[in-house]
Short mmCIF file of C-alpha atoms in Angstrom, two decimals:
data_model
loop_
_atom_site.label_atom_id
_atom_site.label_comp_id
_atom_site.label_asym_id
_atom_site.label_seq_id
_atom_site.Cartn_x
_atom_site.Cartn_y
_atom_site.Cartn_z
CA MET A 1 121.75 25.96 150.39
CA THR A 2 120.04 26.32 146.78
CA ALA A 3 118.53 29.65 146.36
CA THR A 4 117.34 29.59 143.46
CA GLY A 5 117.56 25.56 142.57
CA ARG A 6 121.22 25.91 141.68
CA GLU A 7 124.64 25.01 143.06
CA HIS A 8 124.51 27.69 145.93
CA ARG A 9 124.01 25.76 149.06
CA TRP A 10 124.83 25.76 153.17
CA ILE A 11 127.69 22.91 153.18
CA PHE A 12 129.26 20.38 155.41
CA PRO A 13 131.58 19.36 153.82
CA SER A 14 130.85 19.81 150.54
CA ARG A 15 127.40 17.86 151.12
CA ARG A 16 124.99 19.48 153.48
CA ALA A 17 124.04 23.63 154.15
CA PHE A 18 122.42 23.26 157.38
CA LEU A 19 124.63 20.26 159.62
CA SER A 20 124.17 21.02 163.28
CA VAL A 21 124.49 19.47 166.53
CA ALA A 22 122.99 19.86 170.09
CA ALA A 23 124.77 19.50 173.53
CA THR A 24 123.53 20.21 176.96
CA THR A 25 124.38 21.41 180.19
CA ALA A 26 122.06 20.79 183.39
CA ALA A 27 123.47 21.34 187.02
CA LEU A 28 126.64 19.78 187.47
CA ALA A 29 125.55 17.32 190.05
CA ALA A 30 127.25 16.17 193.34
CA ARG A 31 130.71 15.76 193.14
CA PRO A 32 132.96 19.38 191.94
CA PRO A 33 133.66 18.97 187.96
CA ILE A 34 136.76 18.83 186.88
CA ALA A 35 137.46 22.61 184.67
CA PHE A 36 140.03 21.06 181.61
CA GLY A 37 142.92 23.88 180.98
CA ALA A 38 145.93 23.80 179.42
CA GLN A 39 147.93 24.85 182.86
CA SER A 40 145.97 21.32 184.19
CA SER A 41 148.63 18.61 184.82
CA SER A 42 146.04 15.29 186.16
CA GLU A 43 145.12 13.07 182.99
CA PRO A 44 141.78 13.96 182.53
CA ALA A 45 142.65 17.52 182.99
CA ASP A 46 145.24 16.72 180.40
CA ILE A 47 142.92 15.37 177.65
CA GLY A 48 140.70 18.99 178.26
CA ALA A 49 143.59 20.67 177.24
CA ARG A 50 144.11 18.34 174.41
CA ILE A 51 140.47 19.17 173.23
CA LEU A 52 140.74 22.78 173.35
CA ALA A 53 143.91 23.10 171.42
CA LEU A 54 142.60 21.30 168.55
CA PHE A 55 140.89 24.19 167.75
CA ASP A 56 143.52 26.89 168.50
CA PRO A 57 144.34 26.97 165.13
CA LEU A 58 140.94 27.84 163.52
CA PRO A 59 139.79 30.96 162.76
CA GLY A 60 137.05 33.21 163.67
CA ASP A 61 135.28 32.82 166.84
CA LYS A 62 134.72 29.21 168.75
CA SER A 63 132.36 28.18 171.41
CA ILE A 64 132.93 25.24 172.56
CA LYS A 65 130.93 22.95 175.86
CA ILE A 66 132.14 19.29 176.89
CA TRP A 67 130.20 18.31 180.14
CA GLY A 68 130.26 14.77 181.61
CA PRO A 69 127.77 14.62 184.60
CA ALA A 70 129.16 12.82 187.83
CA THR A 71 128.59 9.18 188.32
CA ASP A 72 129.06 6.99 191.52
CA THR A 73 132.34 6.36 190.64
CA ALA A 74 134.00 9.38 188.42
CA SER A 75 133.84 13.06 189.08
CA ALA A 76 132.07 15.13 186.31
CA PHE A 77 134.26 16.50 183.75
CA LEU A 78 133.80 19.72 181.95
CA VAL A 79 135.63 21.36 179.36
CA GLU A 80 134.42 24.81 177.88
CA ARG A 81 135.68 28.21 176.10
CA ASN A 82 133.91 30.63 175.04
CA ALA A 83 130.77 28.74 175.94
CA SER A 84 128.08 31.51 176.27
CA ALA A 85 128.73 33.33 172.67
CA ARG A 86 126.08 33.98 171.07
CA LEU A 87 126.69 32.24 166.89
CA PHE A 88 124.97 31.10 163.73
CA VAL A 89 124.40 26.98 163.81
CA GLY A 90 122.45 26.81 161.50
CA SER A 91 120.61 23.53 161.36
CA ALA A 92 121.09 22.35 164.51
CA ILE A 93 118.06 24.46 165.52
CA LYS A 94 116.17 22.12 163.76
CA ALA A 95 116.46 19.31 167.17
CA PHE A 96 114.71 22.29 169.02
CA VAL A 97 111.77 22.06 166.46
CA LEU A 98 112.12 17.63 166.42
CA ALA A 99 111.73 18.15 170.66
CA GLU A 100 108.96 20.36 170.42
CA ARG A 101 106.76 18.50 168.51
CA LEU A 102 107.08 15.40 169.63
CA ARG A 103 106.44 16.64 173.07
CA GLN A 104 103.06 17.73 171.31
CA LEU A 105 102.17 14.54 170.08
CA ASP A 106 103.59 12.67 173.37
CA SER A 107 102.04 8.85 174.26
CA PRO A 108 102.57 5.88 174.74
CA THR A 109 101.72 5.42 170.70
CA ILE A 110 103.67 8.46 169.36
CA VAL A 111 105.02 5.94 167.26
CA GLN A 112 102.01 5.23 165.68
CA THR A 113 100.90 8.51 165.33
CA LEU A 114 103.20 9.94 163.81
CA GLN A 115 103.53 7.06 161.10
CA THR A 116 99.61 7.24 160.51
CA GLN A 117 99.40 11.38 160.63
CA GLN A 118 99.86 12.85 156.94
CA ILE A 119 100.96 16.29 156.22
CA ALA A 120 100.89 18.34 153.26
CA LEU A 121 104.27 18.78 150.89
CA ASP A 122 103.61 21.32 148.44
CA ALA A 123 104.91 25.04 147.17
CA GLY A 124 103.41 26.32 151.14
CA VAL A 125 106.77 24.14 152.36
CA TRP A 126 108.90 23.96 149.36
CA SER A 127 112.02 25.56 149.92
CA PRO A 128 116.08 25.73 149.37
CA ASP A 129 118.44 22.98 150.24
CA SER A 130 116.09 19.93 150.23
CA GLN A 131 117.54 17.06 148.60
CA THR A 132 115.27 14.50 150.12
CA PHE A 133 111.74 15.84 149.55
CA ASN A 134 113.47 17.61 146.42
CA PRO A 135 111.20 21.13 145.29
CA PRO A 136 109.65 21.47 143.07
CA HIS A 137 108.97 18.03 141.89
CA LEU A 138 107.88 16.27 144.71
CA SER A 139 104.43 17.45 146.17
CA GLY A 140 101.25 15.33 147.85
CA LEU A 141 100.78 14.06 151.26
CA VAL A 142 104.17 12.65 153.39
CA SER A 143 103.36 10.84 156.87
CA GLU A 144 104.61 13.48 159.71
CA ARG A 145 107.83 10.29 160.82
CA THR A 146 109.06 10.73 157.85
CA ALA A 147 109.22 14.42 157.56
CA LEU A 148 110.73 14.37 161.03
CA GLU A 149 113.67 11.49 159.89
CA ALA A 150 114.34 14.02 156.49
CA MET A 151 114.66 16.89 158.68
CA ILE A 152 117.17 15.54 160.82
CA MET A 153 118.79 12.45 158.84
CA HIS A 154 119.17 14.91 155.62
CA SER A 155 118.29 18.02 157.00
CA ASP A 156 116.16 19.26 154.52
CA ASN A 157 114.65 22.49 154.71
CA THR A 158 111.74 21.48 153.83
CA ALA A 159 111.08 18.76 156.07
CA THR A 160 111.77 21.40 158.74
CA ASP A 161 109.63 23.97 157.31
CA MET A 162 106.70 20.89 157.60
CA GLU A 163 107.24 20.80 160.75
CA LEU A 164 107.61 24.25 162.02
CA ARG A 165 104.21 25.07 160.31
CA GLN A 166 102.43 21.41 162.40
CA ALA A 167 104.86 22.33 165.82
CA GLY A 168 104.63 26.48 165.53
CA PRO A 169 107.34 28.21 165.67
CA ASP A 170 106.58 30.60 168.78
CA LYS A 171 105.47 26.96 170.34
CA VAL A 172 109.31 26.25 169.61
CA ARG A 173 110.20 29.34 171.03
CA SER A 174 108.19 28.76 174.25
CA LEU A 175 110.02 25.47 174.81
CA ILE A 176 113.14 27.01 174.61
CA THR A 177 112.57 29.95 176.73
CA SER A 178 111.27 27.51 179.36
CA MET A 179 114.48 26.05 179.59
CA GLY A 180 116.46 29.25 180.26
CA LEU A 181 117.86 29.29 176.79
CA THR A 182 118.41 32.95 176.55
CA SER A 183 120.73 32.94 173.41
CA THR A 184 118.88 30.59 170.93
CA SER A 185 116.78 31.98 168.27
CA ILE A 186 114.87 30.25 165.02
CA PRO A 187 112.86 31.66 162.72
CA ASP A 188 109.40 31.26 161.30
CA SER A 189 110.61 28.94 158.53
CA THR A 190 113.77 28.23 156.96
CA ARG A 191 112.36 30.35 153.46
CA VAL A 192 111.09 33.21 156.21
CA PHE A 193 115.49 33.43 157.30
CA PHE A 194 116.35 33.12 153.15
CA GLY A 195 114.23 35.77 152.07
CA TYR A 196 115.87 38.23 154.99
CA LEU A 197 119.19 37.04 153.96
CA PHE A 198 119.11 38.11 150.67
CA GLY A 199 117.00 41.45 151.80
CA ALA A 200 113.65 40.88 150.65
CA PRO A 201 111.27 43.01 151.94
CA ASN A 202 108.03 40.67 152.53
CA TYR A 203 110.48 38.14 153.81
CA LYS A 204 107.67 36.95 156.05
CA GLU A 205 106.04 36.03 153.54
CA TYR A 206 108.58 34.93 151.23
CA SER A 207 107.48 32.09 148.75
CA TRP A 208 108.74 29.55 146.29
CA SER A 209 108.30 31.41 143.42
CA ASP A 210 110.25 34.26 144.81
CA VAL A 211 113.19 31.92 146.02
CA THR A 212 113.09 30.65 142.35
CA ALA A 213 113.28 34.03 140.72
CA LEU A 214 115.96 35.08 142.81
CA PRO A 215 118.81 35.95 140.40
CA ASP A 216 122.68 33.59 140.78
CA GLU A 217 123.96 37.09 141.67
CA ALA A 218 122.30 38.19 144.04
CA PRO A 219 123.81 40.01 146.94
CA VAL A 220 123.91 38.80 151.03
CA VAL A 221 121.76 41.76 151.96
CA HIS A 222 122.43 40.33 155.77
CA PRO A 223 124.70 38.52 157.74
CA PRO A 224 123.61 35.19 158.53
CA LEU A 225 124.05 35.69 162.38
CA ASN A 226 121.21 39.32 162.79
CA ASP A 227 118.61 39.78 165.35
CA THR A 228 115.66 39.38 163.21
CA ALA A 229 115.72 35.83 161.21
CA THR A 230 118.26 33.61 162.23
CA LEU A 231 118.96 30.26 163.20
CA ALA A 232 121.55 30.89 166.17
CA SER A 233 122.26 29.47 169.92
CA SER A 234 125.31 28.95 172.04
CA ALA A 235 127.54 25.93 173.75
CA ASP A 236 126.45 26.40 176.82
CA ASP A 237 122.42 26.90 175.34
CA LEU A 238 123.08 23.59 173.51
CA VAL A 239 124.38 21.91 175.96
CA THR A 240 121.69 22.16 178.88
CA PHE A 241 119.35 21.47 175.89
CA TYR A 242 120.54 18.10 174.82
CA SER A 243 121.15 17.26 178.74
CA GLN A 244 117.71 18.02 179.69
CA ALA A 245 116.18 16.36 176.80
CA LEU A 246 118.00 13.02 176.05
CA GLN A 247 117.29 12.21 179.56
CA GLY A 248 113.50 12.46 178.88
CA LYS A 249 112.91 15.54 181.13
CA LEU A 250 110.97 17.03 178.27
CA PHE A 251 108.84 14.24 178.19
CA THR A 252 105.87 11.73 179.93
CA HIS A 253 105.97 8.70 177.91
CA ALA A 254 109.08 6.74 177.88
CA GLU A 255 108.16 5.68 174.28
CA THR A 256 108.68 9.59 173.32
CA LEU A 257 112.06 9.12 174.40
CA ARG A 258 112.84 6.90 172.01
CA GLU A 259 111.29 8.19 169.16
CA PHE A 260 113.69 11.34 170.25
CA ARG A 261 116.84 9.21 170.89
CA ARG A 262 116.41 7.16 167.81
CA ILE A 263 115.77 9.94 164.99
CA LEU A 264 118.64 11.75 166.74
CA MET A 265 120.76 9.03 166.18
CA MET A 266 119.98 8.99 162.54
CA GLY A 267 121.75 12.91 162.30
CA ASP A 268 124.15 12.74 159.31
CA ALA A 269 126.61 14.76 161.39
CA ILE A 270 127.16 11.70 163.04
CA PHE A 271 128.74 9.67 159.33
CA LEU A 272 129.88 12.83 158.45
CA ILE A 273 132.71 13.71 161.23
CA PRO A 274 132.06 10.85 161.44
CA LEU A 275 132.00 10.21 165.45
CA PRO A 276 134.16 7.28 167.01
CA LEU A 277 133.28 3.34 167.30
CA GLY A 278 131.97 1.93 170.62
CA VAL A 279 129.74 5.46 171.92
CA ASN A 280 125.92 5.95 171.15
CA ALA A 281 125.39 9.23 169.32
CA PHE A 282 123.27 11.89 169.35
CA ALA A 283 123.54 14.89 167.16
CA LYS A 284 122.59 17.26 164.81
CA GLY A 285 124.60 19.59 162.82
CA GLY A 286 124.58 22.86 160.98
CA SER A 287 126.80 24.84 158.70
CA ILE A 288 126.55 27.97 155.92
CA ASP A 289 128.63 28.58 153.36
CA LEU A 290 128.33 32.40 151.44
CA PRO A 291 131.04 34.47 150.43
CA GLY A 292 132.09 36.28 153.90
CA HIS A 293 130.21 34.10 156.10
CA HIS A 294 131.02 30.44 156.66
CA ALA A 295 130.05 28.33 160.28
CA LEU A 296 130.16 24.86 161.74
CA CYS A 297 128.39 23.35 164.70
CA ILE A 298 127.47 20.07 166.11
CA ALA A 299 125.59 19.60 168.81
CA GLY A 300 123.91 15.77 171.20
CA GLY A 301 125.36 13.62 173.67
CA MET A 302 127.05 10.31 173.79
CA TYR A 303 126.70 7.54 175.78
CA CYS A 304 130.08 5.40 176.61
CA ALA A 305 130.94 3.20 179.85
CA HIS A 306 127.73 3.64 181.22
CA ARG A 307 128.43 7.67 181.39
CA TRP A 308 127.09 10.29 179.28
CA ALA A 309 128.67 13.63 177.61
CA TYR A 310 126.99 16.23 176.47
CA TYR A 311 128.52 18.49 174.13
CA SER A 312 129.09 21.39 171.12
CA MET A 313 131.65 22.60 169.44
CA ILE A 314 130.66 26.02 167.18
CA VAL A 315 132.70 27.64 165.07
CA ASN A 316 131.96 31.33 162.86
CA TRP A 317 134.43 32.48 160.63
CA SER A 318 134.74 34.68 157.39
CA ALA A 319 136.48 33.92 154.42
CA PRO A 320 135.56 35.98 150.56
CA ALA A 321 135.02 32.67 148.48
CA GLN A 322 131.75 30.49 148.41
CA THR A 323 133.78 27.93 150.01
CA ASP A 324 137.15 27.45 151.72
CA PRO A 325 136.93 23.82 151.93
CA ALA A 326 140.72 23.89 153.67
CA THR A 327 139.35 25.03 156.99
CA VAL A 328 136.24 22.69 157.05
CA SER A 329 138.82 20.43 156.45
CA ALA A 330 140.57 21.73 159.36
CA CYS A 331 137.13 21.39 161.45
CA ALA A 332 136.99 18.24 160.78
CA ALA A 333 139.75 16.95 161.64
CA ALA A 334 139.63 18.77 164.89
CA LEU A 335 136.03 17.59 166.12
CA ARG A 336 137.23 13.39 165.13
CA GLN A 337 140.44 13.93 167.10
CA ALA A 338 138.05 15.83 170.13
CA PHE A 339 135.59 13.07 169.79
CA GLU A 340 138.27 10.39 170.12
CA LEU A 341 139.27 12.00 173.33
CA VAL A 342 135.44 12.58 174.37
CA LYS A 343 135.19 8.48 174.36
CA ASP A 344 138.62 8.33 176.02
CA ALA A 345 137.55 10.21 179.10
CA LEU A 346 134.04 8.99 179.10
CA SER A 347 136.33 5.31 179.39
CA THR A 348 138.82 6.04 181.44
#
């Protein structure tokens, strides 16, 4: 996150501010799920216990949920811990923006619509941590497809505010409510969030001039996780969202579902973790690094061996420094191993 155009960024690992991913939890079908835990001794349960153990050494608050629906030949599996906890997830909320905007444009010709529709890139949407649209150096018109891709692939905050302006933040919130997601909150824009974070009295009208006028030493006045302007969710909510959205339950046309999946397959989290080879991976991640406030989140879905799994892993912790590379590295290592184990579970 760059509050002044200088280095003050939400980072994952050492590059990305909001790196988030989402996951899903629709009703568990048919066969009862296997609840993974340390007390279990069967092979699937052992995989679940090993996944949870990976996160035990990490500091702070953790929320984990991985759900693989039952198939004709395999029982459902469920790994979870503190899945209902509301935590800061950063850019993971951008998947909700993507889903609502595509839902609004849902049609057999959605790709052509996104390619031809031009939207404004200007001071009205410039926001910190936007390495792709690079404010204030880029302005003009951009295809909406490019903006959606930048929002997910590069977690670009200016692209996010462009799409929030197109979709309408209240419309995104209505989608969240309609899906029964009770722990998820989004701001009116990423720039509004920055303004509130640093205590601007006019945070709802926080301008690009206000951003650039913020001194380097400006203190964080409000915690990232709050009840006014935040980017929050839970593992339960994210798994519910992805289990429905990735199966097309939000869209009428197959073309829209394909575009939704295509863009989520570009998520930078897939390559930063990275997720294992041999799976179709869909993800959005998120993070924040501020003195005293740190978070990492990844959520989404994966398809392997003719089976789906939906996941969300969130860690929020406190450390006094601007960055905490040791914990970030430990989180990344735990995530890499967890995804390999999920792949094993799907393939067994």
